[in-house]
Amino acid sequence: MSLSCSVLPDFYPGDDVLQFDLRLTPPSSHDDEKHCFCLQGHSCDPRWESRRRDGGNLACADSSTVLNINDYKEKKSVRYAWLDRFYAFILPSVTKWDAARFLTLSVDPWARYPLQWPLEEECITNENQTDDQTCNNKSPADNEKRFHPSEQSHAFFPSLPLAIRYSANFLVKVTPSNILLPPTYEATVALSSIVINMFAFVIAALSLYDLTIFILKRDALEKNWNSTKNSAHKQPKNEASHHLLAKTTAQLFCINPAGVFFTTAYSESVFAMLTFLGHAIFARGQYYGMEAQEPQRRKASQHGWRANLYWIVSTILWMLASYTRSNGTFSSIWLVLAGVSKCCSCIITNHQESKAKSTTKVFFKCISSLLFHAMLALFVIYPVFYHDRRGYKFHCLEPIQYPASQPYRFPAWCEHGEIGHGFSLYALVQRKHWNVGLFRYYEMKQIPNFVLALPVLSLSFTSAAVWIKLSWDRHLPNGVERGPFKGCCIFAKHAFTWAFRALGNSSHDFVSCRQQDEEGNKNTGSSIAALDGLLLGSKFLSYNAILAGFAIVGTFLAHVQISTRLICSSCPAFYWFSSAIVAPFALSKHRENGGIHGPASQTQILLYSYFALYNILGVIMHVNWLPWT
């Protein structure tokens, strides 16, 4: 990235694109009196609350109050010129496009507040003036433009900027004499973003590996239960194949097509870490819970409180993810599906058991499950609602920092926030400044962006379609004709039957009878059985539903080109489907113990080529202000 940024010429992005100034100067200009580490009103200035930033040039903060930073003149003699050149080479590549927004919010605590222009005199109105006339040489249009920077800042959630800010301040405090840090606070913030994203990326990869392992292990444990009940044959454990498939999934994540956004100062790495880690903790808890309920060692009562603990920890992580990116609210859909599937599984289990429970008990169990998961879903959504109301407060409630001599004029949309509870400032900002909305991106000039997003959308829709087809074949009742339907009523009946059974079997508390599966896998080998679990597993319904949901949002609602990083940072099912394409090649290599194996198929070559090509193009285009995903 840094090499591409240094060698290739920058493309001019336009005046309306925010750029982040690192204030990195050549070593020869260190004698400049105006050069300092921290500027007034920035996060490194302890007195930033009393130093409102209203635009223009900022003075240097008092060196005696800037955390523990010494005056730049006093320490310039011990700075290393080669280290400053290294930072000047590395850091500019992580400040492009939306990264400039996140870094600005990290440096400037006032960036979320609207600018207040100083007024030379009070606005005097008379009976001949109307609201559309100018006041103090500022037209209504100028007044609205004043809110554009703060409105656009509202589209970027606070979690990542806060993490970068506090990490930078921590580095400033713990680094001796600060000679190892960049010469400016802005550059230190950029360095902190690299450290945070590298750490988050590693945790996200490990979490995806852990999630895949425990879902496959739970699938294998469920098959062993059925084999113990239905026959004397017991499915062999195949830990090696589980680890190989999980390793393949994690490797594909490490080279995913949106790799450049996981390195630069974007929120994708942190969001993926929080989302995947929440799913991994949940999957681990479900596996341990099922293991404790094995027929030979019933300990369900002892594990009940632990299962709730796993739910709580996962929900907290998904709440943090929602405070990082708005698409974190999709985890609430996952929770709702979990509640509905548990309700369906209660009905199916009660119907299958010889001693059926009363309808009242099943009803109350379903209601309690739905309420519990709905409550967790509301917790996941709450950070987005909180961020929305916080932005409304910044703009529509007069801040106490403004003196009486500078009257505050509200933006025009403030009155809409009081009309009804359906008002969303985030949706308004996306629609007003980026033209986000249903079919709003369907323009001839956007065709290249649709082509750019075509591979990830095709893989996502194909993954969901393949899972639905295989699940349909599994859950249709015996004796039902599987030929062409004769009418809509028959199709609706079949669709309802399939949806109900698929939801019931997708519950993590439900253990299904898989006689057909075991007969089908008896002669295929345990490695292929594990691969089938990756595709056919009934527990993957909610994951594939989320993948399909993100693909629909990217196709019809959002800017289509962001679909690549949107899906790659949110959907484990995308990597599982990619692993299902690559895994036969990896498994054949594993079975031959490193010997000669057959060549990869054309589909596998295309998948690897797509991943590699988008990584190369991302490094070239994104860091040089060229349009990318």
Coordinates of C-alpha atoms in Angstrom, one line a residue, residues 149-409:
P149 CA -19.5 18.4 7.9
S150 CA -21.3 17.4 11.2
E151 CA -24.1 15.7 9.3
Q152 CA -21.7 13.7 7.3
S153 CA -19.7 12.8 10.5
H154 CA -22.9 11.2 11.8
A155 CA -22.7 8.5 9.2
F156 CA -19.5 7.2 10.8
F157 CA -20.2 5.5 14.1
P158 CA -18.1 6.4 17.2
S159 CA -16.6 3.0 18.2
L160 CA -13.5 3.0 16.0
P161 CA -12.7 6.7 16.4
L162 CA -12.9 6.4 20.2
A163 CA -10.6 3.3 20.1
I164 CA -8.1 5.0 17.9
R165 CA -8.1 8.2 20.1
Y166 CA -7.6 6.4 23.4
S167 CA -4.9 4.1 21.9
A168 CA -3.0 7.1 20.5
N169 CA -3.2 8.9 23.9
F170 CA -2.0 5.7 25.6
L171 CA 1.0 5.5 23.2
V172 CA 1.8 9.1 23.9
K173 CA 1.8 8.5 27.7
V174 CA 3.8 5.2 27.7
T175 CA 6.4 6.0 25.1
P176 CA 9.6 7.3 26.7
S177 CA 10.4 10.8 25.4
N178 CA 8.1 10.0 22.5
I179 CA 11.1 9.8 20.2
L180 CA 9.7 6.6 18.7
L181 CA 6.4 8.2 17.8
P182 CA 5.6 10.2 14.7
P183 CA 6.3 14.0 15.1
T184 CA 2.6 15.0 15.1
Y185 CA -0.5 13.8 17.0
E186 CA -2.3 13.3 13.7
A187 CA 0.4 10.9 12.5
T188 CA 0.3 9.1 15.9
V189 CA -3.5 8.6 15.4
A190 CA -2.9 7.1 12.0
L191 CA -0.3 4.8 13.5
S192 CA -2.7 3.7 16.2
S193 CA -5.3 2.9 13.5
I194 CA -2.9 0.5 11.9
V195 CA -2.1 -1.2 15.2
I196 CA -5.8 -1.6 16.0
N197 CA -6.8 -2.9 12.6
M198 CA -3.9 -5.4 12.6
F199 CA -4.9 -6.7 16.0
A200 CA -8.6 -6.8 15.1
F201 CA -7.9 -8.6 11.9
V202 CA -6.0 -11.4 13.6
I203 CA -8.7 -11.8 16.2
A204 CA -11.3 -11.9 13.5
A205 CA -9.5 -14.7 11.6
L206 CA -9.0 -16.7 14.8
S207 CA -12.7 -16.2 15.7
L208 CA -13.8 -17.4 12.2
Y209 CA -11.6 -20.5 12.6
D210 CA -13.0 -21.1 16.1
L211 CA -16.6 -20.6 14.9
T212 CA -16.2 -23.1 12.0
I213 CA -14.5 -25.7 14.3
F214 CA -17.2 -25.7 16.9
I215 CA -20.1 -25.8 14.4
L216 CA -18.5 -28.8 12.6
K217 CA -17.8 -30.5 16.0
R218 CA -21.4 -30.0 17.1
D219 CA -22.6 -31.3 13.8
A220 CA -20.5 -34.4 14.2
L221 CA -21.6 -34.9 17.8
E222 CA -25.3 -34.7 16.7
K223 CA -24.6 -37.4 14.1
N224 CA -22.9 -39.6 16.8
W225 CA -26.1 -39.3 18.9
N226 CA -28.2 -40.5 16.1
S227 CA -25.9 -43.3 15.1
T228 CA -25.9 -44.5 18.8
K229 CA -29.7 -44.4 18.8
N230 CA -30.4 -45.9 15.4
S231 CA -27.6 -48.4 14.9
A232 CA -24.6 -50.0 16.5
H233 CA -22.3 -48.2 14.1
K234 CA -20.9 -44.9 15.5
Q235 CA -19.5 -42.1 13.3
P236 CA -15.8 -41.8 13.6
K237 CA -14.4 -38.6 14.8
N238 CA -12.5 -36.7 12.2
E239 CA -10.8 -33.8 14.0
A240 CA -8.2 -33.4 11.2
S241 CA -10.8 -32.7 8.5
H242 CA -12.6 -30.2 10.9
H243 CA -9.4 -28.3 11.5
L244 CA -8.5 -28.4 7.8
L245 CA -11.8 -26.9 6.7
A246 CA -11.6 -24.3 9.5
K247 CA -8.1 -23.5 8.4
T248 CA -9.2 -23.1 4.8
T249 CA -12.0 -20.8 5.9
A250 CA -9.7 -18.6 7.9
Q251 CA -7.1 -18.5 5.1
L252 CA -9.8 -17.3 2.7
F253 CA -10.7 -14.5 5.1
C254 CA -7.1 -13.5 5.3
I255 CA -7.0 -13.0 1.5
N256 CA -10.6 -11.7 1.1
P257 CA -11.3 -9.4 -1.8
A258 CA -11.8 -6.4 0.5
G259 CA -8.4 -6.8 2.1
V260 CA -7.3 -3.2 1.6
F261 CA -10.2 -2.0 3.9
F262 CA -9.1 -4.3 6.7
T263 CA -5.7 -2.6 6.7
T264 CA -6.4 1.1 6.2
A265 CA -8.3 3.2 8.8
Y266 CA -11.7 1.7 8.1
S267 CA -14.0 0.0 10.6
E268 CA -14.2 -3.3 8.8
S269 CA -11.5 -5.1 10.9
V270 CA -13.0 -4.1 14.2
F271 CA -16.5 -4.9 13.0
A272 CA -15.5 -8.3 11.8
M273 CA -13.7 -9.0 15.0
L274 CA -16.7 -8.2 17.2
T275 CA -19.2 -10.0 14.9
F276 CA -17.2 -13.2 14.4
L277 CA -16.1 -13.3 18.0
G278 CA -19.7 -13.1 19.1
H279 CA -20.7 -16.0 16.8
A280 CA -17.6 -18.0 17.9
I281 CA -18.4 -17.6 21.6
F282 CA -22.0 -18.6 20.9
A283 CA -21.0 -21.7 18.9
R284 CA -18.6 -22.7 21.6
G285 CA -21.3 -22.4 24.2
Q286 CA -23.7 -24.5 22.2
Y287 CA -21.2 -27.2 21.6
Y288 CA -20.3 -27.4 25.3
G289 CA -24.0 -27.4 26.2
M290 CA -24.7 -30.3 23.9
E291 CA -21.6 -32.2 25.1
A292 CA -22.9 -31.9 28.6
Q293 CA -26.2 -33.4 27.6
E294 CA -24.9 -36.5 26.0
P295 CA -26.9 -39.6 26.9
Q296 CA -24.1 -41.1 29.0
R297 CA -23.6 -37.9 31.0
R298 CA -26.7 -35.7 31.6
K299 CA -25.7 -32.4 33.0
A300 CA -28.2 -30.0 31.4
S301 CA -29.2 -28.4 34.7
Q302 CA -25.6 -27.6 35.5
H303 CA -25.0 -26.0 32.1
G304 CA -28.1 -23.8 32.0
W305 CA -26.5 -20.8 33.6
R306 CA -23.4 -21.2 31.4
A307 CA -25.5 -21.2 28.3
N308 CA -27.1 -17.9 29.3
L309 CA -23.7 -16.5 30.0
Y310 CA -22.6 -17.3 26.4
W311 CA -25.7 -15.6 25.1
I312 CA -25.0 -12.4 27.2
V313 CA -21.3 -12.2 26.1
S314 CA -22.2 -12.6 22.5
T315 CA -25.0 -10.0 22.7
I316 CA -22.6 -7.5 24.3
L317 CA -20.1 -8.0 21.4
W318 CA -22.8 -7.5 18.8
M319 CA -23.9 -4.4 20.6
L320 CA -20.3 -3.1 20.3
A321 CA -20.4 -4.1 16.6
S322 CA -23.6 -2.0 16.1
Y323 CA -21.8 0.9 17.6
T324 CA -19.1 0.4 15.1
R325 CA -21.1 0.0 11.9
S326 CA -24.9 0.4 11.3
N327 CA -25.0 -3.1 9.6
G328 CA -24.4 -4.6 13.0
T329 CA -28.1 -4.4 13.5
F330 CA -28.3 -7.5 11.2
S331 CA -27.2 -9.5 14.3
S332 CA -30.6 -8.7 15.7
I333 CA -32.2 -10.5 12.8
W334 CA -30.0 -13.5 13.6
L335 CA -31.3 -13.4 17.2
V336 CA -34.9 -13.2 16.1
L337 CA -34.4 -16.2 13.8
A338 CA -32.8 -18.1 16.7
G339 CA -35.9 -17.4 18.8
V340 CA -38.4 -18.4 16.1
S341 CA -36.4 -21.6 15.3
K342 CA -36.3 -22.5 19.0
C343 CA -40.1 -22.1 19.1
C344 CA -40.5 -24.3 16.0
S345 CA -38.2 -26.9 17.4
C346 CA -40.3 -27.1 20.6
I347 CA -43.4 -27.9 18.5
I348 CA -41.6 -30.5 16.4
T349 CA -40.0 -32.1 19.4
N350 CA -43.3 -32.2 21.3
H351 CA -44.9 -33.9 18.3
Q352 CA -42.2 -36.5 18.0
E353 CA -42.0 -37.5 21.7
S354 CA -44.1 -40.4 22.9
K355 CA -45.1 -38.4 26.0
A356 CA -46.1 -35.2 24.6
K357 CA -46.4 -32.1 26.8
S358 CA -49.5 -30.1 27.0
T359 CA -50.2 -27.4 24.5
T360 CA -50.1 -24.8 27.2
K361 CA -46.6 -25.7 28.3
V362 CA -45.4 -25.6 24.7
F363 CA -47.1 -22.3 24.1
F364 CA -45.5 -20.7 27.1
K365 CA -42.1 -22.1 26.2
C366 CA -42.4 -20.6 22.7
I367 CA -43.5 -17.2 24.1
S368 CA -40.6 -17.1 26.6
S369 CA -38.1 -18.0 23.9
L370 CA -39.5 -15.3 21.6
L371 CA -39.4 -12.7 24.3
F372 CA -35.9 -13.6 25.4
H373 CA -34.5 -13.4 21.9
A374 CA -36.5 -10.2 21.1
M375 CA -35.0 -8.6 24.2
L376 CA -31.5 -9.5 23.1
A377 CA -32.3 -8.2 19.6
L378 CA -33.4 -4.9 21.1
F379 CA -30.1 -4.6 23.0
V380 CA -28.2 -5.1 19.7
I381 CA -30.3 -2.4 18.0
Y382 CA -30.0 0.1 20.8
P383 CA -26.6 1.5 20.0
V384 CA -27.8 2.7 16.6
F385 CA -30.8 4.4 18.2
Y386 CA -28.6 5.9 20.8
H387 CA -26.2 7.3 18.2
D388 CA -29.1 8.7 16.2
R389 CA -30.6 10.5 19.2
R390 CA -27.1 11.8 20.2
G391 CA -26.7 13.3 16.7
Y392 CA -30.1 14.9 17.0
K393 CA -29.1 16.4 20.3
F394 CA -25.9 17.9 18.9
H395 CA -27.8 19.6 16.1
C396 CA -31.2 20.4 17.4
L397 CA -30.7 21.2 21.1
E398 CA -28.7 24.4 21.6
P399 CA -25.3 23.5 23.0
I400 CA -24.2 25.3 26.2
Q401 CA -20.8 26.2 24.7
Y402 CA -22.3 28.9 22.4
P403 CA -22.4 32.4 23.9
A404 CA -25.5 34.5 23.8
S405 CA -23.9 36.9 21.3
Q406 CA -23.8 34.0 18.7
P407 CA -27.4 32.7 18.4
Y408 CA -27.6 29.2 17.2
R409 CA -29.7 28.4 14.1

